[in-house]
Amino acid sequence: MLRPHFFLLFFVILIYVSDKSYSQNNTLSENQIEKLLNDAKESYEINDYEKSLTQSRTALKHAITINNPNLIGRCYNTIGVNFDDLLMLDKALDFYLKALFYINKTDNNIYKGRINNNLANIYFFEKKQYRKGIRHYEKALEYCNSSDNTLIYLRKLNITWAYFEINNFNKGVQYLKYLNQFRRYGDESTEVALNMLNGVYSDYINDTVKANFHFLKAVRLGNNSNKKFDLSITHQKYADFLFKNKNYKKAYENILEFNRLTNEIADLAKQKKTKLAGVNLELDEFKREVDKIETAYKNKQKLLQEEQSRHKKIFSIIVVLFLIITVLFYFFYQYTKLKQKNKIKNIQNKIHQNIINASIDGQESERKKIALFLHDTISASLSSAGMHLNVFLAQNNTVPDEIIKTKFILDETHDKVRDLSHDLLPTLLVRFGLLYALDDLCEKYSNSTLHFEYQNTISTKKRYSEKFETRLYFIISELLNNIIKHSEATRAEVSLSETENHKELIIEITDNGKGFDINDFNFVEGFGLNQIKARINNLNGQFDVKSRINEGTSIKITIPLSN
């Protein structure tokens, strides 16, 4: 017999095979795309932009086909770098943003740093969006490997430049100090920018001698290198410094040099663009072609998904049915288990309740037996012995002291037996009922230091069942004993009433004593409240205790009369 697991496995394999059947035979592997991308980088490094862009576009097409975010992001970055070098910065920005979108889906921190740095350069120097540029510079620094001191140095150089450009010298100077301290991590290409930045900062703190020194050094180093952009900015900043210090002639000379270098850079970019004249697609079309690659891939994926949906629907239906059956079976099993557990619990509760009932009934039965035995037998015998002694004393004028002592002992014992008999089963309770017995109990317990006030709104002629009255009497008696022993009260009140429909008996006991913490388990146990509560529960009643330290105690008992 085939099990459901077999069918699930079968359909998983079916879907997998179907997916594979749609893959293109002519798609390049990751290694092949990687090689093509490296070729595009080499072409870029020798300024063969036409070849680099063509190779990047081909690599991108296959990277999108295999849906590899790392390769897609790097392809977009290589395309962006080409346009960046050609000073086509709007196009470069578009490709850098796409590159960052895909590379952020990977753990390639090297390229995350590079792309953020590329974006920062465009935002800062081209778009003049300085805050956004600084944010990307700081992101680029964040992704640096802690052991790559050269790269860290370059990124901090960019951040210093960015902060100085917006006149935030307080933040920029901390990076400048690092650059000056660890300039060994830089090279000839960074010395121009570093001296220019030192000149700008010295000018900010009004150290004109040091500022002039650094600007002149940056110009000298720039003339000996191919860093035309850094040199042009140096002439611009130096001109600002000279103009500020009223050296207008020299300032004008530096402005002219700045303009010359800026035009040179622009002319160089134009020369580079002429190398693309042979490209079949113009540069604007190249961007559209790259966008078409993504669109075509998405359309193909859409068709593929529609084709696969038929298989997936069948698979989904089977999975859903399997899950529904599993869930239903689980709930049925849990319901059966819970039902059995509740049944066992109910049986245990009944057994426990029966034990409590038997215990209480046994105690009351034994109490009644002992009381009757003491009253009817012991007390009667002692009374009879007393009568005989009285007759003997009446008939004899001279009686030994031992006989008189015996008479006193016998009378005292008779009184104690009678009192014990009444404590075990009060005569008033048996003859006149609970209401009279409680009134007598309050009067009996009252003294000069503690007064029990008794209030009753029920007719004193009303009687309840003997068992009911006996149980309630001893519960209330125990609560009153607690007040006497523990509360240090001067006044207490016992009140009885019935609800309007005469279905419940309400007993309220209050005192003005020292109170207690109802969360103190030891104190509650000392009062025996848990045992009292169990006995009230046995009567299907409710037991509510409210007490606070130094604020007295209030107890409310509600007992259904139908039982």
PDB file of C-alpha atoms in Angstrom, residues 77 84 89 92-101 104 112-127 129 132-137 140:
ATOM      1  CA  ASN A  77      29.096  48.136 -11.028  1.00  0.00           C
ATOM      2  CA  ASP A  84      31.850  57.128 -14.584  1.00  0.00           C
ATOM      3  CA  LEU A  89      27.695  60.448 -14.381  1.00  0.00           C
ATOM      4  CA  ALA A  92      26.809  55.787 -13.928  1.00  0.00           C
ATOM      5  CA  LEU A  93      24.585  56.701 -10.960  1.00  0.00           C
ATOM      6  CA  ASP A  94      21.705  54.568 -12.298  1.00  0.00           C
ATOM      7  CA  PHE A  95      23.934  51.523 -12.660  1.00  0.00           C
ATOM      8  CA  TYR A  96      25.603  52.033  -9.258  1.00  0.00           C
ATOM      9  CA  LEU A  97      22.183  52.123  -7.578  1.00  0.00           C
ATOM     10  CA  LYS A  98      21.183  48.869  -9.282  1.00  0.00           C
ATOM     11  CA  ALA A  99      24.528  47.377  -8.334  1.00  0.00           C
ATOM     12  CA  LEU A 100      24.004  48.299  -4.670  1.00  0.00           C
ATOM     13  CA  PHE A 101      20.473  46.849  -4.694  1.00  0.00           C
ATOM     14  CA  ASN A 104      23.145  44.155  -0.616  1.00  0.00           C
ATOM     15  CA  LYS A 112      29.475  46.777  -0.873  1.00  0.00           C
ATOM     16  CA  GLY A 113      32.320  49.098   0.119  1.00  0.00           C
ATOM     17  CA  ARG A 114      33.359  49.831  -3.487  1.00  0.00           C
ATOM     18  CA  ILE A 115      29.850  50.589  -4.729  1.00  0.00           C
ATOM     19  CA  ASN A 116      29.047  52.823  -1.738  1.00  0.00           C
ATOM     20  CA  ASN A 117      32.291  54.706  -2.368  1.00  0.00           C
ATOM     21  CA  ASN A 118      31.443  55.110  -6.085  1.00  0.00           C
ATOM     22  CA  LEU A 119      27.980  56.417  -5.218  1.00  0.00           C
ATOM     23  CA  ALA A 120      29.443  58.792  -2.632  1.00  0.00           C
ATOM     24  CA  ASN A 121      31.798  60.327  -5.224  1.00  0.00           C
ATOM     25  CA  ILE A 122      28.917  61.087  -7.606  1.00  0.00           C
ATOM     26  CA  TYR A 123      26.557  62.392  -4.907  1.00  0.00           C
ATOM     27  CA  PHE A 124      29.290  64.562  -3.435  1.00  0.00           C
ATOM     28  CA  PHE A 125      31.232  65.961  -6.358  1.00  0.00           C
ATOM     29  CA  GLU A 126      28.594  65.853  -9.116  1.00  0.00           C
ATOM     30  CA  LYS A 127      25.175  66.106  -7.447  1.00  0.00           C
ATOM     31  CA  GLN A 129      24.173  66.145  -2.236  1.00  0.00           C
ATOM     32  CA  LYS A 132      23.991  61.625   1.116  1.00  0.00           C
ATOM     33  CA  GLY A 133      27.587  61.476  -0.101  1.00  0.00           C
ATOM     34  CA  ILE A 134      28.945  61.386   3.473  1.00  0.00           C
ATOM     35  CA  ARG A 135      26.498  58.622   4.380  1.00  0.00           C
ATOM     36  CA  HIS A 136      27.779  56.449   1.529  1.00  0.00           C
ATOM     37  CA  TYR A 137      31.408  57.266   2.365  1.00  0.00           C
ATOM     38  CA  ALA A 140      32.101  52.271   2.459  1.00  0.00           C
TER      39      ALA A 140
END
